[in-house]
Coordinates of C-alpha atoms in Angstrom, one line a residue:
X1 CA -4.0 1.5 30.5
X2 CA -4.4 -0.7 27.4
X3 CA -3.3 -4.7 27.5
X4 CA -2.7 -6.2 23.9
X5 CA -3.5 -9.4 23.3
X6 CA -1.5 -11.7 20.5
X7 CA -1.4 -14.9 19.0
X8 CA 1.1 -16.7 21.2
X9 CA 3.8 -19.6 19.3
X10 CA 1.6 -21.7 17.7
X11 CA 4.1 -24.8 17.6
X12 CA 7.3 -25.7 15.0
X13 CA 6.8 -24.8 11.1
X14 CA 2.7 -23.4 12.3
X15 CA 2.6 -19.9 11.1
X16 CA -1.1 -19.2 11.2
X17 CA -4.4 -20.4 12.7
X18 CA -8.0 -19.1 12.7
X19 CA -10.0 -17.9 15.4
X20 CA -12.8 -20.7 16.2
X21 CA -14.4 -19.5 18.9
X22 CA -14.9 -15.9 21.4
X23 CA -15.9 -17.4 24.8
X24 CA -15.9 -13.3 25.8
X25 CA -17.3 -10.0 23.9
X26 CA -16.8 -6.3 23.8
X27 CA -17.6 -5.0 27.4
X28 CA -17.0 -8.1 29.3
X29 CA -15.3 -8.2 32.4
X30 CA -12.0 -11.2 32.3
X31 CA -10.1 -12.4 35.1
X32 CA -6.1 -12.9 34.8
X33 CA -5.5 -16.2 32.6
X34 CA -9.5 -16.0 31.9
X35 CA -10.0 -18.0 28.5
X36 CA -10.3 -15.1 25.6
X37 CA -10.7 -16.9 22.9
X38 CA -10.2 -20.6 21.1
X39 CA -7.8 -20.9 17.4
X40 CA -7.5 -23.7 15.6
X41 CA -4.5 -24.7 13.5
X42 CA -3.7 -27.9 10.9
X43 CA -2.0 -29.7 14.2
X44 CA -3.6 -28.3 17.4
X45 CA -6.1 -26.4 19.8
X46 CA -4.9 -23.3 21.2
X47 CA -6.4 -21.3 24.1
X48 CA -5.5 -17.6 24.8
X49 CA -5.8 -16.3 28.2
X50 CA -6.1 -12.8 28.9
X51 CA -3.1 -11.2 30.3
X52 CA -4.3 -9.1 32.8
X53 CA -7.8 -8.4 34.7
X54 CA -9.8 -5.5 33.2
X55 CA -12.5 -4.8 30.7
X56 CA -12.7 -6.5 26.7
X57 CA -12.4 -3.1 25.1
X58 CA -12.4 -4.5 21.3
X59 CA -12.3 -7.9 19.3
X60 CA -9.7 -7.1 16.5
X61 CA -9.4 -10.4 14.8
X62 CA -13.1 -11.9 14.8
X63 CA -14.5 -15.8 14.6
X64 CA -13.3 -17.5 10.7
X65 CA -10.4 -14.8 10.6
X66 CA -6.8 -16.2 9.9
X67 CA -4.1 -14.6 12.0
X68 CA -0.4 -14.8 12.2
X69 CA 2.0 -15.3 15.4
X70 CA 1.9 -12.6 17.2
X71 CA -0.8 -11.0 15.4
X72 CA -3.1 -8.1 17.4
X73 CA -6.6 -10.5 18.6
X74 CA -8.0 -7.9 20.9
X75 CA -7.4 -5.2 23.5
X76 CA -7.8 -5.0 27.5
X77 CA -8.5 -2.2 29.0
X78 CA -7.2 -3.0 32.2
X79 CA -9.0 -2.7 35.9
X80 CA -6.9 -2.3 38.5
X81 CA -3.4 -3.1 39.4
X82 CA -1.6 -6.2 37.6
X83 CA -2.2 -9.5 39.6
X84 CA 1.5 -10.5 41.0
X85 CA 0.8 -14.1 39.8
X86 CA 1.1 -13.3 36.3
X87 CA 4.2 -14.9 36.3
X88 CA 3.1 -18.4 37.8
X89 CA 0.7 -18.1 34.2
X90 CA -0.3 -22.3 33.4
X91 CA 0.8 -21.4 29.7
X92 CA 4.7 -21.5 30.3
X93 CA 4.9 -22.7 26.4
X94 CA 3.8 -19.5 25.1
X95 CA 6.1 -16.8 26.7
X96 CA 9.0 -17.2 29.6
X97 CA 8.8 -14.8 32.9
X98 CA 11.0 -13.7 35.6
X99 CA 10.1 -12.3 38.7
X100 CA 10.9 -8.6 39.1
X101 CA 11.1 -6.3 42.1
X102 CA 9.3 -3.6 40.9
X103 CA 10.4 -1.1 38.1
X104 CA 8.9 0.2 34.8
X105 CA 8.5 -2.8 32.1
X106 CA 9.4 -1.6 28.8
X107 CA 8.2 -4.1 25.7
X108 CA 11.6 -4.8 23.1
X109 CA 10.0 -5.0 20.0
X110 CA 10.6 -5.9 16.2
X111 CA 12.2 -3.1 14.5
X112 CA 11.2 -2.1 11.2
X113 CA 12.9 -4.7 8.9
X114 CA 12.6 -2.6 5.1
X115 CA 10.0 -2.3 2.6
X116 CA 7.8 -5.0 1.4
X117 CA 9.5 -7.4 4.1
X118 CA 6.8 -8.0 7.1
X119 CA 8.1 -11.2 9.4
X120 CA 11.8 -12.8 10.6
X121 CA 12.7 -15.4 11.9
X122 CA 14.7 -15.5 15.1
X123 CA 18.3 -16.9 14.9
X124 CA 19.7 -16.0 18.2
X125 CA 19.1 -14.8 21.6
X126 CA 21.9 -13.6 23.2
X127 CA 20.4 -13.0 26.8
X128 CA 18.5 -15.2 28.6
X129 CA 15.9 -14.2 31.1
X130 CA 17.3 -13.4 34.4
X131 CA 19.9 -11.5 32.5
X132 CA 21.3 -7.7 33.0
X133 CA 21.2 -5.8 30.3
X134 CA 23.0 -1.9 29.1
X135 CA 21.1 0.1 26.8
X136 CA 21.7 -0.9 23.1
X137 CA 23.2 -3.7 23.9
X138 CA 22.8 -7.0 21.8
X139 CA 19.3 -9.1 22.7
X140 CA 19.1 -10.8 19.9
X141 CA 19.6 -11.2 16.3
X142 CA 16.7 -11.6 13.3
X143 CA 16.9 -13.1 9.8
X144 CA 15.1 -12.3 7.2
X145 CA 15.0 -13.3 3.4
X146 CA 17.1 -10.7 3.0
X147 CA 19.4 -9.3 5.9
X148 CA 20.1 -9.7 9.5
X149 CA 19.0 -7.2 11.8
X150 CA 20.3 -7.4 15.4
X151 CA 18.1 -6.0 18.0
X152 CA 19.2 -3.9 20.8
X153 CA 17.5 -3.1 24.1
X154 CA 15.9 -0.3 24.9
X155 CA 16.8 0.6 28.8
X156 CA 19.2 -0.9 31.1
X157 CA 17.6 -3.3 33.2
X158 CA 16.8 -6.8 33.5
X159 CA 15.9 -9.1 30.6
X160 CA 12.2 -10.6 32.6
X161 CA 10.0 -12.1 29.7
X162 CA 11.2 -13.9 25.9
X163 CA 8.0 -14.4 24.1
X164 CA 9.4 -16.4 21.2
X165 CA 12.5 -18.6 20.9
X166 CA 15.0 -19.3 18.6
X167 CA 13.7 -20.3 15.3
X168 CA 10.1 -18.7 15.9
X169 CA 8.9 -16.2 13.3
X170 CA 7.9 -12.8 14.3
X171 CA 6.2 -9.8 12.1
X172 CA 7.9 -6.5 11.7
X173 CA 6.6 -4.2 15.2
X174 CA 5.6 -7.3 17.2
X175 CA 6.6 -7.7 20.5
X176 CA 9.6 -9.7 21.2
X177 CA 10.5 -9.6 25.0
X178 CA 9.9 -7.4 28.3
X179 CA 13.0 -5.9 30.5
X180 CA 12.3 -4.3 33.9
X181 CA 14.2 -1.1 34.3
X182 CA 15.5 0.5 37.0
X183 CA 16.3 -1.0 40.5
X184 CA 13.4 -3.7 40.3
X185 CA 14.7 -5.0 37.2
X186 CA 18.3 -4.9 38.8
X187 CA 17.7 -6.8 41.3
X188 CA 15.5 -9.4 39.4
X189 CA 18.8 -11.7 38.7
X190 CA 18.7 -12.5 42.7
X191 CA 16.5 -15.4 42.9
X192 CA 18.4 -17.2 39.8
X193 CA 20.9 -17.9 42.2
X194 CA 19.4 -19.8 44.8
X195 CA 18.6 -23.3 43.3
X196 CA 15.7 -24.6 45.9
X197 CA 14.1 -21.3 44.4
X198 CA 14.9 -21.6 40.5
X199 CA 13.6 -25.3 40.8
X200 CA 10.4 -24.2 42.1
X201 CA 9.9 -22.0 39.6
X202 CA 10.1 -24.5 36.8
X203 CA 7.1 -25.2 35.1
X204 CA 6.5 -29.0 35.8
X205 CA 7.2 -31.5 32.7
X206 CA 3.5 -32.1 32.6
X207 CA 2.1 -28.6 32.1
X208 CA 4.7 -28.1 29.0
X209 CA 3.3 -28.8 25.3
X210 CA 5.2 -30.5 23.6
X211 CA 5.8 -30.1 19.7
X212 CA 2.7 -31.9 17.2
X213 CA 5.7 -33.1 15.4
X214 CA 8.4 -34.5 18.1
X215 CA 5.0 -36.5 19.4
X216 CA 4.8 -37.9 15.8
X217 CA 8.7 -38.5 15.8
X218 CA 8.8 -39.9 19.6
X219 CA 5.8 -42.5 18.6
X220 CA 7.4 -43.6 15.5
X221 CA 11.0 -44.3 17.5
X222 CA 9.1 -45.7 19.9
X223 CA 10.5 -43.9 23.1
X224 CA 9.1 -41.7 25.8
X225 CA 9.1 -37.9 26.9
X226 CA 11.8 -38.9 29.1
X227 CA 14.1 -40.3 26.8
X228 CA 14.5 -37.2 25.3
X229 CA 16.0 -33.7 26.2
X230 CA 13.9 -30.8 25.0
X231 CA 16.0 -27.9 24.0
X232 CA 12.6 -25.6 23.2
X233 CA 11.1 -23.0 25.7
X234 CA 10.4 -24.1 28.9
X235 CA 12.2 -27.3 28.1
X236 CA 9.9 -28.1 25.5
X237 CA 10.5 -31.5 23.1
X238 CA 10.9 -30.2 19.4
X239 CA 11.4 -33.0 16.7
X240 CA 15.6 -32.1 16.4
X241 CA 15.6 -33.0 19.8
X242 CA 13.7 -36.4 19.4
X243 CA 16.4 -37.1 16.1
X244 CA 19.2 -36.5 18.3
X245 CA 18.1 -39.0 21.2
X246 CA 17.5 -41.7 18.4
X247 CA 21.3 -40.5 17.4
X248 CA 22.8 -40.7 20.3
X249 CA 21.2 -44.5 20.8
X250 CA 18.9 -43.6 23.7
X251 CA 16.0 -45.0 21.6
X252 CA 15.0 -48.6 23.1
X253 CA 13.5 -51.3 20.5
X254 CA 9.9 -52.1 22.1
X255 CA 11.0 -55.9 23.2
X256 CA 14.5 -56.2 24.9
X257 CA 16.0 -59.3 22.5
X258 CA 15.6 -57.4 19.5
X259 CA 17.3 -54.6 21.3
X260 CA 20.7 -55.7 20.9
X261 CA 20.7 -56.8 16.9
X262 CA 19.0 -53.4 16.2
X263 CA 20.9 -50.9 18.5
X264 CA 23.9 -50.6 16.1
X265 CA 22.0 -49.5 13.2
X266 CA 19.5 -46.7 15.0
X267 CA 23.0 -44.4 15.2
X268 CA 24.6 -45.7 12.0
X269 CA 21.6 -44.6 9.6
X270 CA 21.2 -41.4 11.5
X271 CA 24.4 -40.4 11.0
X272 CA 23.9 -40.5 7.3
X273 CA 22.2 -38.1 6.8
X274 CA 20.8 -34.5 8.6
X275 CA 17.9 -32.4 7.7
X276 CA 18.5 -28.7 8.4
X277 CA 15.7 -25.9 7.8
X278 CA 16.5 -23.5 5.1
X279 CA 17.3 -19.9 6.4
X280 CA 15.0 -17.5 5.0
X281 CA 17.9 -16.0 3.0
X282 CA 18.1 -19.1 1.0
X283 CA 14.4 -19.8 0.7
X284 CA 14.4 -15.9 -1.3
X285 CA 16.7 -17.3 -2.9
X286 CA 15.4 -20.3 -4.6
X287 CA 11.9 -18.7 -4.7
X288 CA 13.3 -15.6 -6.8
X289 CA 16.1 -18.0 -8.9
X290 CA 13.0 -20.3 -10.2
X291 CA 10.6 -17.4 -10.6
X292 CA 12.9 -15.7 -13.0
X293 CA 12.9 -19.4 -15.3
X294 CA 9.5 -19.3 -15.0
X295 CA 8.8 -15.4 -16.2
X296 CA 11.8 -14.1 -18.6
X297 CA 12.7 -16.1 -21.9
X298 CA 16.5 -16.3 -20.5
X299 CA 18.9 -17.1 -22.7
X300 CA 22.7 -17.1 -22.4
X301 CA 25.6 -16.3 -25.0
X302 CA 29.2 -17.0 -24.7
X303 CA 32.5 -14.8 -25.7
X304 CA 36.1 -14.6 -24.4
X305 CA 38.3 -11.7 -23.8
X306 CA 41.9 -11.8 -23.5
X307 CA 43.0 -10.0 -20.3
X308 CA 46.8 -9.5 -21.2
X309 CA 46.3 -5.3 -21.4
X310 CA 43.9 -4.9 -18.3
X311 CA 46.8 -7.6 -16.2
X312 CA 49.5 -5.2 -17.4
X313 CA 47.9 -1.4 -16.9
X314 CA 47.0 -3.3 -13.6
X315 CA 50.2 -4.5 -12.8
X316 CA 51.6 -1.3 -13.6
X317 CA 49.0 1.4 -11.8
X318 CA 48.4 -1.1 -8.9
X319 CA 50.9 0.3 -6.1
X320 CA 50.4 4.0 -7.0
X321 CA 46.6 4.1 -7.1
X322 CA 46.8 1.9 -3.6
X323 CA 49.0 5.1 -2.7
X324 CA 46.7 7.8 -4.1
X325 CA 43.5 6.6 -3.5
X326 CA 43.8 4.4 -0.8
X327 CA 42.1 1.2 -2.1
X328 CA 43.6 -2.0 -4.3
X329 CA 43.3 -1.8 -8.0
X330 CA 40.9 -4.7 -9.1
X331 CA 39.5 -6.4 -12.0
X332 CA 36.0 -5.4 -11.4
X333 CA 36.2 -1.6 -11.8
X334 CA 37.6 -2.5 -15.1
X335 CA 34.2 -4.9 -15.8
X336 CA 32.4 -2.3 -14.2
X337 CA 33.3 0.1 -16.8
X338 CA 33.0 -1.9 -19.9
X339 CA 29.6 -3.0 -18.8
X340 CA 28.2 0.6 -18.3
X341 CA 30.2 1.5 -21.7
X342 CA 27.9 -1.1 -23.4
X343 CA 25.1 -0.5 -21.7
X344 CA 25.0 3.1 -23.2
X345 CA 25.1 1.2 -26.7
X346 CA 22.6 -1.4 -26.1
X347 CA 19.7 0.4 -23.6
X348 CA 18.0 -2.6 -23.8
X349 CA 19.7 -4.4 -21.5
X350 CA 19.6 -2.1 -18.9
X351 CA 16.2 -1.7 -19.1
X352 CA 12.8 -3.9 -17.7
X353 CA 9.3 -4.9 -18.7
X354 CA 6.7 -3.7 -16.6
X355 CA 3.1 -5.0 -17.9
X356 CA 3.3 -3.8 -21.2
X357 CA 6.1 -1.5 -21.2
X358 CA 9.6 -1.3 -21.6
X359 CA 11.3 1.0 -19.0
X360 CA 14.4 2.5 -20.2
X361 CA 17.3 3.7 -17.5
X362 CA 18.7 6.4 -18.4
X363 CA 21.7 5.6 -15.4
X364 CA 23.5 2.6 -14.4
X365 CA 22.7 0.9 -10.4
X366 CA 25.5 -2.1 -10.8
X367 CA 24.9 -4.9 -9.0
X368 CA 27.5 -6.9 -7.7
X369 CA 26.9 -10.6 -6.5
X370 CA 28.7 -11.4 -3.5
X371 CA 28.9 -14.6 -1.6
X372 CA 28.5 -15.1 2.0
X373 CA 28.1 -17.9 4.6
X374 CA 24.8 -17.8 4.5
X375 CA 24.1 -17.5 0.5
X376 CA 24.4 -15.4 -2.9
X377 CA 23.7 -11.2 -2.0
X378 CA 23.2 -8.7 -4.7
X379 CA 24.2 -5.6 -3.1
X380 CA 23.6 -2.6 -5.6
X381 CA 26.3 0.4 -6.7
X382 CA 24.0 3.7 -7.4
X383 CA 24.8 5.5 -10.5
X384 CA 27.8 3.8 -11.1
X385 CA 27.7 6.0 -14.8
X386 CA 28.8 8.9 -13.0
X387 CA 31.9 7.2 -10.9
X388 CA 35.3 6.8 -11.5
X389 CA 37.5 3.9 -10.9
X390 CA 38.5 4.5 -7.5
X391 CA 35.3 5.5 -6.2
X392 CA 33.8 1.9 -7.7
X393 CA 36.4 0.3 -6.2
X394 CA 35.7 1.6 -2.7
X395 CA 31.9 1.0 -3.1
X396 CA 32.7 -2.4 -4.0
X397 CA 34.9 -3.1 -1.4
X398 CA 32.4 -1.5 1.2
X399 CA 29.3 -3.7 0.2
X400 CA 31.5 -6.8 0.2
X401 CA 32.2 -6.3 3.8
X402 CA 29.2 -5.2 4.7
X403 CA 27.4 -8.2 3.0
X404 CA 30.5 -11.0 4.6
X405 CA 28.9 -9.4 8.0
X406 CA 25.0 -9.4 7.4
X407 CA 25.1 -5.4 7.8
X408 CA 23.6 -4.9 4.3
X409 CA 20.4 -2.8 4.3
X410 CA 17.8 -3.4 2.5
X411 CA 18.2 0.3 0.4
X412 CA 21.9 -0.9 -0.7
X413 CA 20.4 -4.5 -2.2
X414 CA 17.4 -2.5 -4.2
X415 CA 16.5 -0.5 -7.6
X416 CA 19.8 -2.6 -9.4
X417 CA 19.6 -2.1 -13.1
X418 CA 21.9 -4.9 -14.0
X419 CA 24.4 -7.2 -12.4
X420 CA 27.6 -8.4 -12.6
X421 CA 28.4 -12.4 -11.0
X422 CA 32.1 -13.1 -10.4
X423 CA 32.1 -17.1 -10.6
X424 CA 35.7 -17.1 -11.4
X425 CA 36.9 -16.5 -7.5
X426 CA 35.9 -19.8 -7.3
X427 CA 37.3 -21.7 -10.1
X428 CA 34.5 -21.5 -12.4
X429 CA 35.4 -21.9 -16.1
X430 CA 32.2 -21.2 -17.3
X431 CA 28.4 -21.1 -16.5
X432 CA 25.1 -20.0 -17.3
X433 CA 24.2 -17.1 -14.6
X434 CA 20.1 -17.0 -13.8
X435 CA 18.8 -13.0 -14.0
X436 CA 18.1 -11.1 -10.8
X437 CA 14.7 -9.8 -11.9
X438 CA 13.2 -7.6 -12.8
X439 CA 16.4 -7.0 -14.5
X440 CA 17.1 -7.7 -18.4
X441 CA 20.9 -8.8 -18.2
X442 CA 23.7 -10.3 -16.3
X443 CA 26.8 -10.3 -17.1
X444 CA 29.3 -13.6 -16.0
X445 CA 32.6 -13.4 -14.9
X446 CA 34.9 -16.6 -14.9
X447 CA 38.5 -18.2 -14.4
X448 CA 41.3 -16.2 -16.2
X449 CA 43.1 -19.3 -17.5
X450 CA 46.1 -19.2 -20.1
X451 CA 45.1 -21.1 -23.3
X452 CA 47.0 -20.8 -26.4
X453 CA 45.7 -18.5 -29.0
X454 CA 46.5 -17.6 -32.5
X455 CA 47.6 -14.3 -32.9
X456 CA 48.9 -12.3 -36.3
X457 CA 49.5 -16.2 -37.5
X458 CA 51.4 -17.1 -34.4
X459 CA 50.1 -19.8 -31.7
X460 CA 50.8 -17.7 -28.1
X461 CA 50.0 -18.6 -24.5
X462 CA 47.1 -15.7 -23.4
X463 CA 45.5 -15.4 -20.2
X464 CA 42.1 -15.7 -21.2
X465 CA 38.2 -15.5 -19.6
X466 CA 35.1 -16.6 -20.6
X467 CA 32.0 -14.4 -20.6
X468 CA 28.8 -15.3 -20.4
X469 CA 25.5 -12.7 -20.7
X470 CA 22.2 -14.2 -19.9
X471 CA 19.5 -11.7 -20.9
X472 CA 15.5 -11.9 -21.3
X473 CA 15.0 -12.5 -25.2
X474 CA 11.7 -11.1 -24.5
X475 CA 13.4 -7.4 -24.4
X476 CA 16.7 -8.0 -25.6
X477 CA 17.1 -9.6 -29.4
X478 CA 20.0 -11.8 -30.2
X479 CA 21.7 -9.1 -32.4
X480 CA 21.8 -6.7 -29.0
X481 CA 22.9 -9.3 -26.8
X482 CA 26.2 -10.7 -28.8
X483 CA 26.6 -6.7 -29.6
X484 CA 26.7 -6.2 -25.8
X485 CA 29.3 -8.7 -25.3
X486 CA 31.5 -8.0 -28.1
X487 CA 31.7 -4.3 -26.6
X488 CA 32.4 -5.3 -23.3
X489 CA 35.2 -8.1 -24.8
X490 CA 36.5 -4.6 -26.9
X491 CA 36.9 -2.3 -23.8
X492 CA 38.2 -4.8 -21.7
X493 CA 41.5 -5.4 -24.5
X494 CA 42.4 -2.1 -25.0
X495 CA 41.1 -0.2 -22.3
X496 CA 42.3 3.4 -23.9
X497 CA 38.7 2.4 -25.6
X498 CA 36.8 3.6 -22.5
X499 CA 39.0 6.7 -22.2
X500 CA 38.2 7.7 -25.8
X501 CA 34.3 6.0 -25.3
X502 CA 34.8 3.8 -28.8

């Protein structure tokens, strides 16, 4: 039997280090919690202990090489049974244990998470070790830039080992956690409940590393390690927690007079203000909004279209397509349709520069932004050309649920050809949308407000809309993009236009 070993947490915001040193070789024979190897990253020294007693089969990662949490650093080939105090392991920091009874371990690890997207971060654990678990049932859940993936466990058993913690970043197939099946891991849980016992087991404060940066944060508030409560693995001290004690007013000024004066303020100016991390979503997010300034000659032109004939044929279809098809009559199958109505018109739009080329489409993938709690989604309608109203109203409506509850996969947000941004739900009157590259166009949607308008000589109240198509000028000339946008304004005030495809 083969042992891995990996990269254990390297500490908060360290995502990589380099092997310094191999104290052991191919062929060697290691004891349990024998010193492997030595890495070295921008804050600390980390030692990695060998797992189990056995044989160094192979060096994966040699001396100079960089390598990622959880990366693969060598393989065990293992002598012998497993030494019961594996769990009692000095290096508490890098992974929690339980104590098991027996039973088959099975590893929970990181699923696939979609092409070209290697690492998460963990958001939340929803078992804690100790804890019985069904099969499939919820472990935990991952971010990524793109989608949330929730992980489910393998077996039934008992939940013994978390090797990372919330907020630790993981690659795609790396190992996440151990749960003992079967009666041993059943009857793991046991112990928890006896407190002399679960007291004992605690690692002691002393043998627990604390985070490069709360050390930093505790020396420049100027309290101790037991002024503050660590919330990280193993009770670890992570810099949130050492910002929270100064909060809450635990921090003590260094002389005792100046404590008074001083201990309103400490809570007062942290109140002010709170420094969150940014979710991997939105990290994508501004990452792909400023490379598309930086790479596309984007440009944005401006038209209205008065929505009095698509409000009424609305109004006056509404109930019996609900009836007939089963799904609420909106304004965006109607966009929907005018879009892929120019697009036929003006290819260039709907098409992309790759190196040299130009790649034409010769079929529309819509995409359709869609907000969420967590930040702007673009989940993607295929071949929307060859839909009709109803069925594009039912796609929408299925992405938009599916992106409100992080289910979106990563096949339903790729390959769009263009895309369509609905600022309007929100009260926009009008705005510049940024392209969602490598696409050529995007069309803005905005606030149907009634203006007054002159009409056959007359001054009349219209419900109106501003629309707004941002384009690369790189692909798409001037003349194509106002030639886009007075097609789309045509469609969408007389519809019978689409019917008749003038």
């Amino acid at each position: 039997m083969t042992s891995e070993v990996r990269v254990p947490t390297l500490g908060e915001s360290v995502t990589e280090a380099t092997v310094a040193t191999w104290f052991k070789k191919p062929g060697d024979q290691v004891e349990v919690d024998e010193m492997l190897c030595e890495l070295e990253t921008d804050k600390v020294t980390v030692e990695v202990p060998s797992p189990i007693a056995g044989t160094l089969a192979d060096i994966v990662a040699a001396e100079g090489e960089t390598v990622g949490v959880d990366a693969l650093l060598a393989n065990i080939s293992e002598g012998g049974e497993k030494p019961a105090t594996k769990q009692e392991k000095p290096a508490a920091a890098a992974k929690v244990e339980a104590p098991t009874a027996g039973g088959d371990a099975i590893d929970v690890m990181v699923p696939t998470l979609g092409e070209s997207v290697t690492e998460a971060t963990i958001s939340t654990w929803f078992k804690k070790v100790g804890d019985t678990v069904e099969a499939d049932e919820m472990l935990c859940e991952l971010e990524t830039d793109k989608v949330s993936v929730e992980v489910p466990a393998p077996a039934a058993g008992t939940l013994t080992e978390i090797l990372f913690q919330e907020g630790a970043t993981v690659e795609a197939n790396g190992k996440l956690a151990v749960i003992a099946q079967g009666a041993g891991g059943v009857a793991a849980p046991a112990p928890k409940a006896d407190a002399p016992a679960a007291a004992s087991a605690a690692p002691a404060s002393g043998d627990i590393e604390d985070a490069p940066s709360a050390k930093k944060a505790m020396a420049e508030a100027g309290i101790t390690r037991d002024q503050v409560t660590g919330t990280g693995r193993d009770g670890r001290v992570m810099k949130d927690d050492v910002a929270k004690a100064v909060a809450a007013g635990t921090a003590a000024a260094k002389s005792a007079p100046a404590a008074a004066p001083r201990a309103p303020s400490a809570p007062q100016d942290a109140s002010r203000e709170e420094r969150v991390k940014m979710t991997r979503l939105r990290q994508t997010i501004a990452k792909r909004l400023k490379d598309s300034q930086n790479t596309a000659a984007m440009l944005t032109t401006y038209n209205e279209v008065d929505m009095t004939e698509i409000m009424a044929l609305r109004n006056e279809y509404k109930d019996l397509f609900l009836k007939k098809h089963g799904v609420k009559l909106g304004f965006m199958s109607f966009f929907t349709k005018a879009c892929i109505h120019a697009l036929h018109e003006v290819p260039e739009v709907n098409a992309e520069i790759d190196g040299t080329d130009v790649v034409y489409k010769n079929y529309v993938n819509m995409g359709i932004a869609a907000g969420t709690p967590t930040g702007l989604v673009v989940p993607v309608i295929k071949d929307a050309q060859d839909m009709s109203f109803a069925t594009i109203e039912k796609s929408i409506g299925e992405m938009g649920a599916k992106a409100r509850d992080g289910k979106l996969s990563m096949a339903e947000m790729q390959g769009g050809t263009f895309t369509i941004s609905n600022g309007g739900v929100y009260g926009s009157l009008m705005s510049s949308p940024i392209l969602n590259p490598p696409q050529s166009g995007i069309l803005g949607m905005h606030k149907i407000q009634d203006r007054p308008m002159a009409i056959n000589g007359q001054v009349v109240i219209r419900p109106m809309m501003y629309l707004a198509l941002s384009y690369d000028h790189r692909i798409v000339d001037g003349k194509g993009a106002v030639t886009f946008l007075v097609r789309v304004k045509e469609a969408l005030e007389d519809p019978r236009r689409l019917l008749m495809d003038l």
